[in-house]
Structures are given as structure tokens and as C-alpha cells.
Coordinates of C-alpha atoms in Angstrom, one line a residue:
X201 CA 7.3 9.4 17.0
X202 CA 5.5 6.3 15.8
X203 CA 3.2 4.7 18.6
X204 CA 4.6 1.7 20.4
X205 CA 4.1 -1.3 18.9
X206 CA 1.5 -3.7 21.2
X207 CA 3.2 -6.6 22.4
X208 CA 3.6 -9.7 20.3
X209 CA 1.5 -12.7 20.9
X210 CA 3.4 -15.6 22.2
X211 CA 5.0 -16.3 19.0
X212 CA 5.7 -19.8 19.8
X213 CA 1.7 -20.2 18.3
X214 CA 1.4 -19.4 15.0
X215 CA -0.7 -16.9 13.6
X216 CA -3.5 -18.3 11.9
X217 CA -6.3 -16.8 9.4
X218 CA -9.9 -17.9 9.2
X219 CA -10.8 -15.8 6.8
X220 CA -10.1 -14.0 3.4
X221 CA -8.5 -10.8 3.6
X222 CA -12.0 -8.1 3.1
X223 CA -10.3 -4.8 1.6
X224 CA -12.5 -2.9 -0.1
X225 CA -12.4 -2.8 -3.7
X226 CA -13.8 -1.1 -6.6
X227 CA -16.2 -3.8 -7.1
X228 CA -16.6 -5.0 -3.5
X229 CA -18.1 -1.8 -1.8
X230 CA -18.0 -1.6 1.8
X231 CA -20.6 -0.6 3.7
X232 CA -19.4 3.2 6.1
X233 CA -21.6 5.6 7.9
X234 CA -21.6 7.8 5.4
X235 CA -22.7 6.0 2.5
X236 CA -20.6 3.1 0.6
X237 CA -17.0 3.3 0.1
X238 CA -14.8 2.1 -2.8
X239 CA -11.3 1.4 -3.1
X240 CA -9.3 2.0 -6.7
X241 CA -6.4 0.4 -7.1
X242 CA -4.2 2.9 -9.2
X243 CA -0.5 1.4 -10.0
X244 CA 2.2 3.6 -9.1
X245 CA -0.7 5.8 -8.5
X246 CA -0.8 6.5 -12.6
X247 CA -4.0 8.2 -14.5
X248 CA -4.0 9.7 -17.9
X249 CA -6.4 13.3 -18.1
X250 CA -9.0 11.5 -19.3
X251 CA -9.0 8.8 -16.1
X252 CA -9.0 12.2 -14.2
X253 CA -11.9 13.2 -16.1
X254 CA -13.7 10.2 -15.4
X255 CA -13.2 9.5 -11.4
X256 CA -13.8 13.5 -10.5
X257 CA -17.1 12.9 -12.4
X258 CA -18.0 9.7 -10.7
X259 CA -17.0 11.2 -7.2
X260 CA -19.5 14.8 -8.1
X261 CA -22.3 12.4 -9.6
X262 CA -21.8 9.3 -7.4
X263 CA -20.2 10.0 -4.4
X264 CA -19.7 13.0 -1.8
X265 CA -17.9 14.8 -4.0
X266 CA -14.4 14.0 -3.4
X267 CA -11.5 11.6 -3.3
X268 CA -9.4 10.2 -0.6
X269 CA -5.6 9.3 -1.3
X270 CA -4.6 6.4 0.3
X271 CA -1.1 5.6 1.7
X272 CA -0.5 3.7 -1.4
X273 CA -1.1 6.6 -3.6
X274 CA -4.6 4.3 -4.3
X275 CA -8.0 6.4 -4.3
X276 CA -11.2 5.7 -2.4
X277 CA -14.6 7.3 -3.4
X278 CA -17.5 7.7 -0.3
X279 CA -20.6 8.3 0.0
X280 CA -21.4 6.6 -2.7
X281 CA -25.2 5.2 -3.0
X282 CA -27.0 1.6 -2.4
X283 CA -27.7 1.1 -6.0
X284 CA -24.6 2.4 -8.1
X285 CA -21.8 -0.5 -8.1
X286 CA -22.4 -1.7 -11.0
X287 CA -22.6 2.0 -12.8
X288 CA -19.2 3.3 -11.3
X289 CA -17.6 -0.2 -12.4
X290 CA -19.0 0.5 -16.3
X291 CA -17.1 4.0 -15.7
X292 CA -14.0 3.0 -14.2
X293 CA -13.8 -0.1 -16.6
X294 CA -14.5 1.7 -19.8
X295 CA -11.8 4.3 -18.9
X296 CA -9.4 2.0 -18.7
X297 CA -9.4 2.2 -14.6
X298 CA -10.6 -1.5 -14.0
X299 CA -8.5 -3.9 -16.7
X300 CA -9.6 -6.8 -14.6
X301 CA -12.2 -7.6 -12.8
X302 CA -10.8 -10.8 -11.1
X303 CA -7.4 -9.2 -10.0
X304 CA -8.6 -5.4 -9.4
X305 CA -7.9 -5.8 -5.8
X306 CA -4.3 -7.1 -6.0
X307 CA -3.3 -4.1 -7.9
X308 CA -0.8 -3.0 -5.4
X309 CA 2.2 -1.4 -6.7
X310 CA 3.6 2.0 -5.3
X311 CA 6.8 3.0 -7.3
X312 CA 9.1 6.2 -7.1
X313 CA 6.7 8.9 -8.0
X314 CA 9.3 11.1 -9.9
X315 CA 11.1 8.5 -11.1
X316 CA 12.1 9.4 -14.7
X317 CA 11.3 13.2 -14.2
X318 CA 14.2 14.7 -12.0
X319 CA 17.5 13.3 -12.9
X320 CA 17.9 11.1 -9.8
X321 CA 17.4 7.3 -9.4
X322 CA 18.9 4.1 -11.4
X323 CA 15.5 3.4 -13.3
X324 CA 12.6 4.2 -14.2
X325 CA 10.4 2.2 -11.9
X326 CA 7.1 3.5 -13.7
X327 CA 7.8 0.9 -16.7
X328 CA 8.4 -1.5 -14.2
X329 CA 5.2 -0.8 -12.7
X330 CA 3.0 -1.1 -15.6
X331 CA 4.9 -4.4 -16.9
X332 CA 4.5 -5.7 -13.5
X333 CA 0.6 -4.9 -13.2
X334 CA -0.1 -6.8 -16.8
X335 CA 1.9 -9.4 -15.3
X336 CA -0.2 -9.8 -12.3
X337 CA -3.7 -8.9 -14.3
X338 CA -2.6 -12.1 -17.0
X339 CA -2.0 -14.9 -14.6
X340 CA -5.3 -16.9 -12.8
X341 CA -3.3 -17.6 -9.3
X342 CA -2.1 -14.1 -8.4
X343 CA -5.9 -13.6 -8.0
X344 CA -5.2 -15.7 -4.6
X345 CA -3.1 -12.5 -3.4
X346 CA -4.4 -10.9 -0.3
X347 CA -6.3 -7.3 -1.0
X348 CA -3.1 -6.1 1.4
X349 CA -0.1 -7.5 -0.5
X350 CA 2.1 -4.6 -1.5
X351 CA 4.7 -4.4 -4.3
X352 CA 7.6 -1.4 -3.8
X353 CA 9.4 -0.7 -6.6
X354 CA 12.0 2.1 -5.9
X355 CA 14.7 3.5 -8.5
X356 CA 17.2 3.9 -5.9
X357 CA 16.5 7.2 -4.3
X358 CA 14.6 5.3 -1.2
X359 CA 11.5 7.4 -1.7
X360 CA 9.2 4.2 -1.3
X361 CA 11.8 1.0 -0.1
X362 CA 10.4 2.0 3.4
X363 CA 6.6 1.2 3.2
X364 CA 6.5 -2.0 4.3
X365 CA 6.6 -3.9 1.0
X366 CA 5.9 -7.6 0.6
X367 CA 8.2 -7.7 -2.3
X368 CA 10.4 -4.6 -2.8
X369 CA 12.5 -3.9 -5.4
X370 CA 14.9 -1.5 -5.6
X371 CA 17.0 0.0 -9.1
X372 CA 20.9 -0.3 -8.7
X373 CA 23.2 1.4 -10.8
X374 CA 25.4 -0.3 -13.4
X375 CA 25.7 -3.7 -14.8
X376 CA 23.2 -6.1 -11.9
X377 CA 25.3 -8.8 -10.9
X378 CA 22.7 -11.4 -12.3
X379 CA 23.7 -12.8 -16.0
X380 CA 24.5 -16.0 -17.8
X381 CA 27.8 -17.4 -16.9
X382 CA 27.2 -16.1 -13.6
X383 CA 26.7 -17.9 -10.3
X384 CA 22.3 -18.1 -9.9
X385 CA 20.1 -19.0 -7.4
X386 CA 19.1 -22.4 -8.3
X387 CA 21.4 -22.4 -11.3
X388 CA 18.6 -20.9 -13.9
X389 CA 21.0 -18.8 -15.7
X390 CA 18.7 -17.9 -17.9
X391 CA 18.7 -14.2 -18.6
X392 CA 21.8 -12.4 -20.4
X393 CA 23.7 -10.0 -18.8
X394 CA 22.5 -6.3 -19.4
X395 CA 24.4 -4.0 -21.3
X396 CA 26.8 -1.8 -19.9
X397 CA 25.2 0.7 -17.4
X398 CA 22.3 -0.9 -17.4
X399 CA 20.3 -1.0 -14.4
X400 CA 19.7 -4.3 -12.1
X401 CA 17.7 -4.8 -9.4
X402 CA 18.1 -5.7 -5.9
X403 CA 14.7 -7.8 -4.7
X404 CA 14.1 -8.0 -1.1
X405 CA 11.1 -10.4 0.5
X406 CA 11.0 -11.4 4.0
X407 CA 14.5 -10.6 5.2
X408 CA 16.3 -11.8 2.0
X409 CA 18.1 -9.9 -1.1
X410 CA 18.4 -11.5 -4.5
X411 CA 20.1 -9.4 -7.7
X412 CA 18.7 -9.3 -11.1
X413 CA 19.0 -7.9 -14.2
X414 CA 16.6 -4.8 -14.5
X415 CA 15.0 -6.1 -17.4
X416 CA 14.0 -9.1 -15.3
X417 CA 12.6 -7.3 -12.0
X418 CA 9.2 -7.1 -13.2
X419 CA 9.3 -11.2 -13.6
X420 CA 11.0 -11.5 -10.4
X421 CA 8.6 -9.5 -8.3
X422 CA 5.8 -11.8 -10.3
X423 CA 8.4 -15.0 -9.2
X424 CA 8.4 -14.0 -4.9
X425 CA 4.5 -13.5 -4.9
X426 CA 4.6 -16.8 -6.3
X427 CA 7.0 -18.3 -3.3
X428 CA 4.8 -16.3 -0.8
X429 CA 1.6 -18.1 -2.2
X430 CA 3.7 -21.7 -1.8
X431 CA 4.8 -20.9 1.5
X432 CA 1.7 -19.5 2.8
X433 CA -0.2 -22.5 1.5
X434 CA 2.4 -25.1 3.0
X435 CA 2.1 -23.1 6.4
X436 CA -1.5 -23.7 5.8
X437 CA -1.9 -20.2 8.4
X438 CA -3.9 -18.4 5.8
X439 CA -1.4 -15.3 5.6
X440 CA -2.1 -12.4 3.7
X441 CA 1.4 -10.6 4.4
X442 CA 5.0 -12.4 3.7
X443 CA 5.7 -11.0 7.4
X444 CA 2.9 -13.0 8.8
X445 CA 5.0 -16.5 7.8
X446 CA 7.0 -18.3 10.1
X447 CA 10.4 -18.3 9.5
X448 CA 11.0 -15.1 7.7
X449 CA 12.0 -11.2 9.3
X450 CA 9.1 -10.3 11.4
X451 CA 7.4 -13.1 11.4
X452 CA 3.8 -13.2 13.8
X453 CA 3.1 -9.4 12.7
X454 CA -0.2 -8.7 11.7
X455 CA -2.0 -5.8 10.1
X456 CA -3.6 -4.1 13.0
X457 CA -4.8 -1.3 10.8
X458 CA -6.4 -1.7 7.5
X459 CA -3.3 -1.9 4.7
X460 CA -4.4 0.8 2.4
X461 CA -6.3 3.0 4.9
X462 CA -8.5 4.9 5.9
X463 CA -11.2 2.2 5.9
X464 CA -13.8 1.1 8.5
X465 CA -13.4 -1.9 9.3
X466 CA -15.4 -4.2 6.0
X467 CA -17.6 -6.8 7.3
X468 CA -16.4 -10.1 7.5
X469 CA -16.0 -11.7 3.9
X470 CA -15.2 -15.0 4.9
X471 CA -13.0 -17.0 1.8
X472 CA -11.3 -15.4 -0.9
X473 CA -12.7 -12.9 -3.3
X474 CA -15.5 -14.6 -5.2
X475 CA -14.8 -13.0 -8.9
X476 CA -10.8 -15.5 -8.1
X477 CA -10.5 -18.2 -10.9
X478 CA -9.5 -21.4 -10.2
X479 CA -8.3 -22.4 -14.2
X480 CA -5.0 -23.0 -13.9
X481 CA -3.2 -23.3 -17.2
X482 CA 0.4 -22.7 -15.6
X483 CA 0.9 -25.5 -13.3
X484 CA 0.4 -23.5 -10.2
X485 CA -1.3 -24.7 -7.5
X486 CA -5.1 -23.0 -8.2
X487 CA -6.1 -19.7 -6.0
X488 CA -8.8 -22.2 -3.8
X489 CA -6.0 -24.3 -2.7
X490 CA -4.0 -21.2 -1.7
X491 CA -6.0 -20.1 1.1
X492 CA -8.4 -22.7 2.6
X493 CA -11.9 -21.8 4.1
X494 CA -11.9 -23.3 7.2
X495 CA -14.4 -22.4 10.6
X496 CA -12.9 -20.1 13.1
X497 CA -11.2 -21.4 15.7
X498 CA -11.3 -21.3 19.1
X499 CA -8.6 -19.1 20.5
X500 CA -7.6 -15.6 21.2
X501 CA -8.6 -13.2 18.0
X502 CA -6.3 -10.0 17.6
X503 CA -7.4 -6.5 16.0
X504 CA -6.7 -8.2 12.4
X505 CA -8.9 -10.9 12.8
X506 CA -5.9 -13.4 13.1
X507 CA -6.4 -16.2 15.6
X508 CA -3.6 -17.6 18.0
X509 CA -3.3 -20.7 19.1
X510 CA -1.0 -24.0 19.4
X511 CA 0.1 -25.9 16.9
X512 CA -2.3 -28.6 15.4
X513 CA -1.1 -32.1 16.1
X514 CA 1.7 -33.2 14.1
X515 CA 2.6 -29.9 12.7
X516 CA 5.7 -29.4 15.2
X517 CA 9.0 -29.7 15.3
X518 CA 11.6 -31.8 17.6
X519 CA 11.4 -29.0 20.1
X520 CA 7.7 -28.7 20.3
X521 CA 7.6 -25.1 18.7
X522 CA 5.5 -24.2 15.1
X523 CA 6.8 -25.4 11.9
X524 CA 9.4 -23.0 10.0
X525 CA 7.6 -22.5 6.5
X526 CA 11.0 -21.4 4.1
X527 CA 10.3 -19.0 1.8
X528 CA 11.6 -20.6 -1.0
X529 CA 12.8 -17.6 -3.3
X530 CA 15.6 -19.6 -5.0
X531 CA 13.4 -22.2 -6.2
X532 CA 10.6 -19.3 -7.5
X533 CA 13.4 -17.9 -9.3
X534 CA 14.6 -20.9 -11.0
X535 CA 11.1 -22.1 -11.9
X536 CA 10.8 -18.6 -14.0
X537 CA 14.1 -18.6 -15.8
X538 CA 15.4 -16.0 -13.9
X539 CA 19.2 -15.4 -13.1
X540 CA 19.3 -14.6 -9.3
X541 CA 22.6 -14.4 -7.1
X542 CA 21.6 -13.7 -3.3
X543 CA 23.1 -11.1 -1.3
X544 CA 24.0 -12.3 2.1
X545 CA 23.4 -10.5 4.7
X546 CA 20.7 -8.5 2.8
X547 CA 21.4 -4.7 2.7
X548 CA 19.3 -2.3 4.4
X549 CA 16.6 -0.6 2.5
X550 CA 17.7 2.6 1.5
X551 CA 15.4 5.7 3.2
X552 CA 14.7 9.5 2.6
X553 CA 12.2 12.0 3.2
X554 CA 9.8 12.1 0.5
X555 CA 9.6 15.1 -2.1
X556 CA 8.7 18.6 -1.0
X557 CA 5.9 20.0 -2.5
X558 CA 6.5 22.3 -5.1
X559 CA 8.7 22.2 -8.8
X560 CA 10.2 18.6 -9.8
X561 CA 13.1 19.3 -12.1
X562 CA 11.4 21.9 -14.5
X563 CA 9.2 18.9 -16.1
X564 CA 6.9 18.3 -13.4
X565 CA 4.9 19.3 -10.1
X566 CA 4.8 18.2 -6.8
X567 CA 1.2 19.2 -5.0
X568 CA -0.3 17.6 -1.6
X569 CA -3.9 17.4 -1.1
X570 CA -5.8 18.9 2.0
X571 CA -5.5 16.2 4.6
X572 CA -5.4 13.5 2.0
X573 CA -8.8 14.5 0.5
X574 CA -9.2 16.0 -2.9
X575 CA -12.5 17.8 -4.2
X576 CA -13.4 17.2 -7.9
X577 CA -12.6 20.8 -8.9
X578 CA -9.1 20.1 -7.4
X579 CA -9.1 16.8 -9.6
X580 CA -9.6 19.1 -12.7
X581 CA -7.6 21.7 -11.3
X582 CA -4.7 19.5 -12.0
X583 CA -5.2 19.4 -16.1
X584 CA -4.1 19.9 -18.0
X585 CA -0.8 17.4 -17.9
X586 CA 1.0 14.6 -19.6
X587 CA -0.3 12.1 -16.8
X588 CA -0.6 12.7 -13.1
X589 CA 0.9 10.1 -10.3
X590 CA -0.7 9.9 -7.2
X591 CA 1.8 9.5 -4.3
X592 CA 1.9 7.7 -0.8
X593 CA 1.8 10.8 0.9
X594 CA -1.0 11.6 0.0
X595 CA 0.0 14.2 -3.0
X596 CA 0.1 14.2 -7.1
X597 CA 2.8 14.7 -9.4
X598 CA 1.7 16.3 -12.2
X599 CA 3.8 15.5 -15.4
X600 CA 4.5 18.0 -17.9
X601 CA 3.3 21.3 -15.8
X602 CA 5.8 23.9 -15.3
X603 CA 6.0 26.1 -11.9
X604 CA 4.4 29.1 -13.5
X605 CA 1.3 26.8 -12.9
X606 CA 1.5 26.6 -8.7
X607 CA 0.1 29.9 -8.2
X608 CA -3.5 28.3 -9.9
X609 CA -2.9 25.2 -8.1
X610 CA -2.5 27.3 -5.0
X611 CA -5.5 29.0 -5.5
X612 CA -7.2 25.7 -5.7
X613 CA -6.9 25.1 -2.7
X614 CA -3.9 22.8 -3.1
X615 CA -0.9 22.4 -1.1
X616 CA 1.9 23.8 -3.5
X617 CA 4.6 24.5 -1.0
X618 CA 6.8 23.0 2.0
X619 CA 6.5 25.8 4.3
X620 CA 1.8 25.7 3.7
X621 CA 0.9 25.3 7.5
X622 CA -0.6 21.9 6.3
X623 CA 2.0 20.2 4.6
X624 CA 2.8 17.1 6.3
X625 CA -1.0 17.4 8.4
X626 CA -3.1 13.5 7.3
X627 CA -6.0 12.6 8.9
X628 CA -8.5 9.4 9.1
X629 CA -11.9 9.6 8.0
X630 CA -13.1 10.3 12.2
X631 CA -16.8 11.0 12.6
X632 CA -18.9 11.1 11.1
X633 CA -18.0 8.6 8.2
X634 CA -16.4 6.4 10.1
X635 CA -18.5 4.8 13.2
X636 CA -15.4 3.3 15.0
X637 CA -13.8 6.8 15.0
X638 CA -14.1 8.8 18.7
X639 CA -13.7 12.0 17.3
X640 CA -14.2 14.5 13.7
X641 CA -10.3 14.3 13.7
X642 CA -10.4 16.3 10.1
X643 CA -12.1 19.4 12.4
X644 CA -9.8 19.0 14.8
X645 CA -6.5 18.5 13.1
X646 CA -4.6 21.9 13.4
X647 CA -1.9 23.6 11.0
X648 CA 2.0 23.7 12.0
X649 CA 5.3 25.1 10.8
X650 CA 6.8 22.2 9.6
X651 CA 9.2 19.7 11.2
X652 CA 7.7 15.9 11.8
X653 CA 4.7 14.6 9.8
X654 CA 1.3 14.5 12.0
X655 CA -1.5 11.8 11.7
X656 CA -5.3 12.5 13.8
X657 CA -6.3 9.3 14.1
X658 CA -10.5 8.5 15.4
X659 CA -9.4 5.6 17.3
X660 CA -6.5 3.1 17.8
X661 CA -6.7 1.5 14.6
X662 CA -4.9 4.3 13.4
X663 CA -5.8 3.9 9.6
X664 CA -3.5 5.3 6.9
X665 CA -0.9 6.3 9.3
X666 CA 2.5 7.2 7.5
X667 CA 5.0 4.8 6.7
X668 CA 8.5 4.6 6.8
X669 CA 9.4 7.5 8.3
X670 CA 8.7 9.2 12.4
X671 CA 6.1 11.0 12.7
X672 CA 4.2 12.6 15.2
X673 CA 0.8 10.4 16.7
X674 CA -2.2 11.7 17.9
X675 CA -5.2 9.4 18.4
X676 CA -8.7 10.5 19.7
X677 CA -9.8 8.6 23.5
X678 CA -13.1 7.7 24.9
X679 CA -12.9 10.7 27.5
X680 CA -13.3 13.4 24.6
X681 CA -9.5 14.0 24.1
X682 CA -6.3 12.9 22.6
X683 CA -2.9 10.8 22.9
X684 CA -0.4 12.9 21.6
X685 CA 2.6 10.6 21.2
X686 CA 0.8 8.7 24.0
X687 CA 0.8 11.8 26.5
X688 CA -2.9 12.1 27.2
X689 CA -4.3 16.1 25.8
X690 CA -7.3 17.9 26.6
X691 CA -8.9 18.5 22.6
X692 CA -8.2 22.2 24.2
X693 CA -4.6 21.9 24.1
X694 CA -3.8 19.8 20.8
X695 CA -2.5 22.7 18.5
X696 CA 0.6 23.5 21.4
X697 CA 0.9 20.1 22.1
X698 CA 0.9 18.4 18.3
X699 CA 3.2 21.6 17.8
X700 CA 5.5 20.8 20.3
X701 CA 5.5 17.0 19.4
X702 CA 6.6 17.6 15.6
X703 CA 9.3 19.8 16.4
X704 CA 12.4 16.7 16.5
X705 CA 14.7 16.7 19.6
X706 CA 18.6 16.6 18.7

């Protein structure tokens, strides 16, 4: 099961931010033991061949050799040399891989990864995906967005509704129950009704659940980063996640691991990302006045570098306790011409297990990568293909490759099956990339016969855990062992003990 959840600092102080968010990036390489590490940002985890091409070359002549998969279905390259930033970035951007140089790290969409290939779902989330990127990529103050801010976009099934979105949109079926002449947040009534069986769109930020027309859910996810931004600047806390505003569901929650792991822990960057423009065409407040630099505080730091402490003067209420920032969604909506109707109470998200590996409806493969890592021959293993989507769980779908093609993918070295011992085995970086990590959790991690997923973490940070979902915890300790599930586990005894812990208990 997940680990416990450290207690919540007194959440009658808010949580306050010092600092920009320092997420690695493509261009903004962070320093690791084993050379420099950078971060891709890959919408809906999408690549033609020819991106394929391009990043197995840069990780064989750049890096170590290989690629991690993030939990975002992003890719980081390691090992990587003193002296080639600026070469990878002429690769990436030339391929097509790096369309903007100011936004590259707010590229954070995961959508349904077989969304469009198996019959199932409402909509096909990838189009949304790529109208929403150009969105974000066109307009100056999204560049303001945290490095951690995640857009879900889910066609219904509930593949990815359950990874911790900032805004999450999910497809519904049938007419959306947005449209002129119908009731709207804010009364913008702008947007005409879809046809008949067309898809809308249930958006959910921070506890609350607006309809829309599908052809509008692209705008509207564009519209809530917008009312994030306004609250987050009017709470003047320097959030980087809609969860870390007061006021909305789990508010005071912090990112105690990095977002997008695994990282190690990027030097302090105070301020936001220096390539952010502040020309401002559209009226918005500029990305500077977003998030403002300030000196750290004293107080109480936790694992995420947020700060605790009281209230300034005059910023409380009647009752002594922090100011409730609203996040203003109906206003956002209005302000973009978009026909909202909220949904009160919101809905739960919808949730199910992720894909098996294996076939995808006769038009498409489902493969998992070796403890999230994937060599460049396994890169070019997976060509020829229509377009390959990297997943959050830490796999590919390979579009337009038939199952007569899993025996060579097999061969590889790739996970092509739900019953391979290693299916549903992740792993942090661990030692001796990472110098926070207690332990070479990739040499340690064992194989199992299926049941719960299992994450080896080097130390408590945990980084790219699994989301969503239980799954089975086992974290390296000072004294040379492990925490399985918290029960402390000579290194000795970790393949009984990990298999013991995966198998679930009716």
C-alpha cells in the first residue's frame, strides 16, 4: 500500500513559497552524480519515428546511453556532459521536440494513451492534447506555470483521471450539458451546443466540476490555469500546485517528492524560469507579477522547500486564521467565452488499472520498459510505427504495430506481457546517479508474479512513485536495509518480503 502520508503542518499557517519551482528541463540541466540530467517534456507522451530517431541518438552520443520514462510518460536523458546543453537543445528543437523555448517546461499534459486505438473512451484525448499544448506554447503568461503543474486529460476510461492533476479533464459521452441557451457559469454562453453524440467534457480543479462542450475543453483547461495563476498571485503564497491554495480540496499539500521523478533534488533556482516573458498582449497580469521573488523567511522549511509560518499582518480573517483565496473558475470561464454549468457536488474521478502489456485492439502495442529505463536499441526497437506514446507507467504504445511484432520486442529486451516477472517492478535512479539515494535500488529490485505494482525507492523522497493506484513501498534506510510497506527488511529478505507485500489481502 502507499506509504503514510507525514502529518500536515498546522494548517492554520499557510504554506508559503520563496522560491521558483527548479524542475529540470531540457534547457535547464541539473546537475546529478552521474553526469547532468535533462528533463523532456513529451505531451501525452507523443513522438513521431523520426523524434525517436533523434533522442536514442542524443542519449548513445550525449548521454549514458539510455532514457528514463517518467511518471508523466515525460523522458529524462543522464549522464549527459558539462559542455553539450546547447547541442542537445539544436537536436531536440530542430526535431520538432522543443517548439518553445520559453514554455518547454510547462509542457505537462498526460492524456489516455490508447485513446482513439481500442474502441473504448468518449474522445479522443490525443487531439485535445496537442490543441491544448499550442495553447499553452502561444500565450506569454502560462510561462508563469510551475515546472510541476500537470494537465490530465482522460476519454472516460479513467486510465489517467487519478494522477493528481491540477486541471483534469475527463470525456463524457453524448451531448455535454454546456451550450447556448443553457444555464453558464458566469452567463458566457458563448459556445453552441455540440451535435448530437458529441462528446463534452467534465473539468475538475481543486475540488470543483464544470461541463463543457468537448470542442471547448482544450480552452477550458487553458481558462483554470489561468484562475490558478489569479488565485495563486492574490494568495501571494507562491504555489506551484492548485492543491497548495487555501481554500480549495487538499489545500497545505506540498510536493514532497519531485513532480515528474526520478530527479535529485535541482539546486536551488530561486525566481521563476529566466527564458519567462513578461509582454503581455492579453491583459493578463504578466508572469513576474505571478510569483514574486521575495527572501526566505524565517520559519519551519518542509521537504519541498515550502516555508510555514503565520499569517503576515493584516492578511487574516475575523477569526484570526489565513485568508481563503477562491479559485475563481466561473469568472476564468466567462472571461474566455466559454459555456460552463458546474456540477455540484463534483463527481469522483473515474479509476482503473492501467493497460496490460501486450496487443491494443489489433492497431496497436502495449510494451513496458525495464524498470522505467529504455536503452537506445530498445528506442529503435520500437520502429517502425505510425507514432509511439509514452505512458505514465513507464511503458510505450506503439501505434500501427500488429502483435506478430511482440516476439522482436520481447527479444529486445522489452516487457511485452502481463505475466514478465517485471511487469509492474519501477525503480528510482538509487546509487550511484543519485547522491541522496541509500542504496543501488535498480540492483536490488527483484522480479514477482504479478499482483500489486512495486516501487524501490533510494531514500524517503520516493521519486516517481506510482500514482493513482496501491501499490506496494519499499524504501532503502540508513542501516543498509529496507521499509517494506514500513515493516523494516534485511536487503537479504526483500524478494519474500516485496513478494508477500504485492500479493493484495481480500
Amino acid at each position: 500500500m502507499p506509504p503514510t502520508t507525514p502529518p500536515a503542518p498546522d494548517q492554520g499557517e499557510p504554506l508559503i513559497r520563496d522560491r521558483g519551482d527548479a524542475c529540470p528541463g531540457a534547457l535547464r540541466l541539473h546537475p546529478a552524480d552521474d553526469g547532468r540530467l535533462a528533463r523532456l517534456r513529451l505531451p501525452a507522451g507523443l513522438m513521431t519515428p523520426r523524434q525517436v530517431e533523434v533522442l536514442a541518438s542524443a542519449a548513445e552520443s550525449l548521454g549514458d546511453g539510455r532514457v528514463t520514462v517518467t511518471s508523466r510518460g515525460n523522458v529524462e536523458l543522464r549522464g549527459l556532459g558539462e559542455g553539450c546543453g546547447a547541442e542537445l537543445a539544436d537536436r531536440l528543437a530542430e526535431a520538432g521536440l522543443l517548439p518553445s523555448t520559453t514554455h518547454e517546461r510547462v509542457r505537462n499534459i498526460v492524456a489516455s494513451p490508447t485513446a482513439g486505438l481500442d474502441g473504448l473512451g468518449h474522445a479522443d484525448v490525443q487531439l485535445w492534447a496537442r490543441e491544448l499544448d499550442a495553447l499553452l506554447c502561444a500565450e506569454p503568461w502560462t510561462a508563469a506555470l510551475s515546472g510541476r503543474f500537470l494537465f490530465a486529460l482522460d476519454d472516460g476510461r479513467g486510465d489517467v483521471a487519478g494522477l493528481g492533476g491540477d486541471v483534469t479533464l475527463i470525456a463524457e459521452a453524448g451531448p455535454s450539458a454546456g451550450g447556448a441557451g443553457m444555464p453558464s457559469a458566469g452567463g458566457a454562453g458563448m459556445s453552441s451546443d455540440p451535435a448530437p453524440g458529441a462528446s463534452g467534457a467534465l473539468v475538475c480543479v481543486g475540488g470543483q466540476a464544470f461541463r463543457v462542450a468537448g470542442a471547448d475543453a482544450p480552452r477550458a483547461a487553458l481558462a483554470a490555469a489561468d484562475a490558478f495563476l489569479r488565485a495563486a498571485q492574490a494568495a501571494g503564497n507562491g504555489a506551484w500546485r492548485v492543491r497548495e491554495l487555501p481554500g480549495v480540496a487538499g489545500a497545505g499539500t506540498t510536493d514532497r517528492v519531485p513532480a515528474d521523478g526520478p530527479a535529485d533534488g535541482p539546486a536551488d533556482h530561486p525566481g521563476l524560469d529566466p527564458h519567462a516573458t513578461t509582454d503581455n498582449p492579453t491583459g493578463h497580469p504578466a508572469p513576474d507579477t505571478y510569483a514574486t521573488r521575495r527572501p526566505a523567511p524565517e520559519g519551519p522549511v518542509d521537504a519541498a522547500g515550502a516555508t510555514r509560518r503565520p499569517a503576515p499582518e493584516g492578511r487574516v480573517d475575523a477569526a484570526g486564521a489565513a485568508p481563503v483565496t477562491p479559485l475563481d473558475l466561473t469568472a476564468a470561464f466567462a472571461r474566455a467565452g466559454i459555456d460552463a454549468r458546474a456540477v455540484v457536488p463534483a463527481p469522483p474521478l473515474p479509476r482503473v488499472a492501467p493497460p496490460a502489456a501486450g496487443a491494443l485492439g489489433g492497431r496497436a502495442l502495449h510494451v513496458l520498459a525495464p524498470l522505467g529505463r529504455l536503452t537506445a536499441a530498445q528506442l529503435r526497437a520500437l520502429l517502425p510505427a505510425d507514432e509511439v506514446r509514452l505512458t505514465p507507467w513507464r511503458g510505450v504504445v506503439v501505434v500501427g504495430a500488429s502483435d506478430e511484432r511482440l516476439p522482436e520486442l520481447d527479444a529486445a529486451g522489452l516487457i511485452t506481457r502481463p505475466t514478465d516477472p517485471w511487469a509492474g517492478v519501477g525503480a528510482c535512479t538509487g546509487r550511484p546517479g543519485c547522491a541522496k539515494s541509500l542504496a543501488d535500488v535498480r540492483a536490488d529490485a527483484t522480479p514477482g508474479l504479478g499482483g500489486l505494482p512495486v516501487h524501490f525507492s533510494g531514500c524517503e523522497r520516493r521519486c516517481g512513485h506510482p500514482q493513482g493506484h496501491a501499490w506496494v513501498d519499499v524504501v532503502a534506510v540508513a542501516d543498509g536495509g529496507y521499509l517494506v510497506d514500513g515493516r523494516p527488511t534485511p536487503r537479504t529478505d526483500l524478494p519474500h518480503a516485496v513478494a508477500a507485500a504485492r500479493t493484495p489481502t481480500r
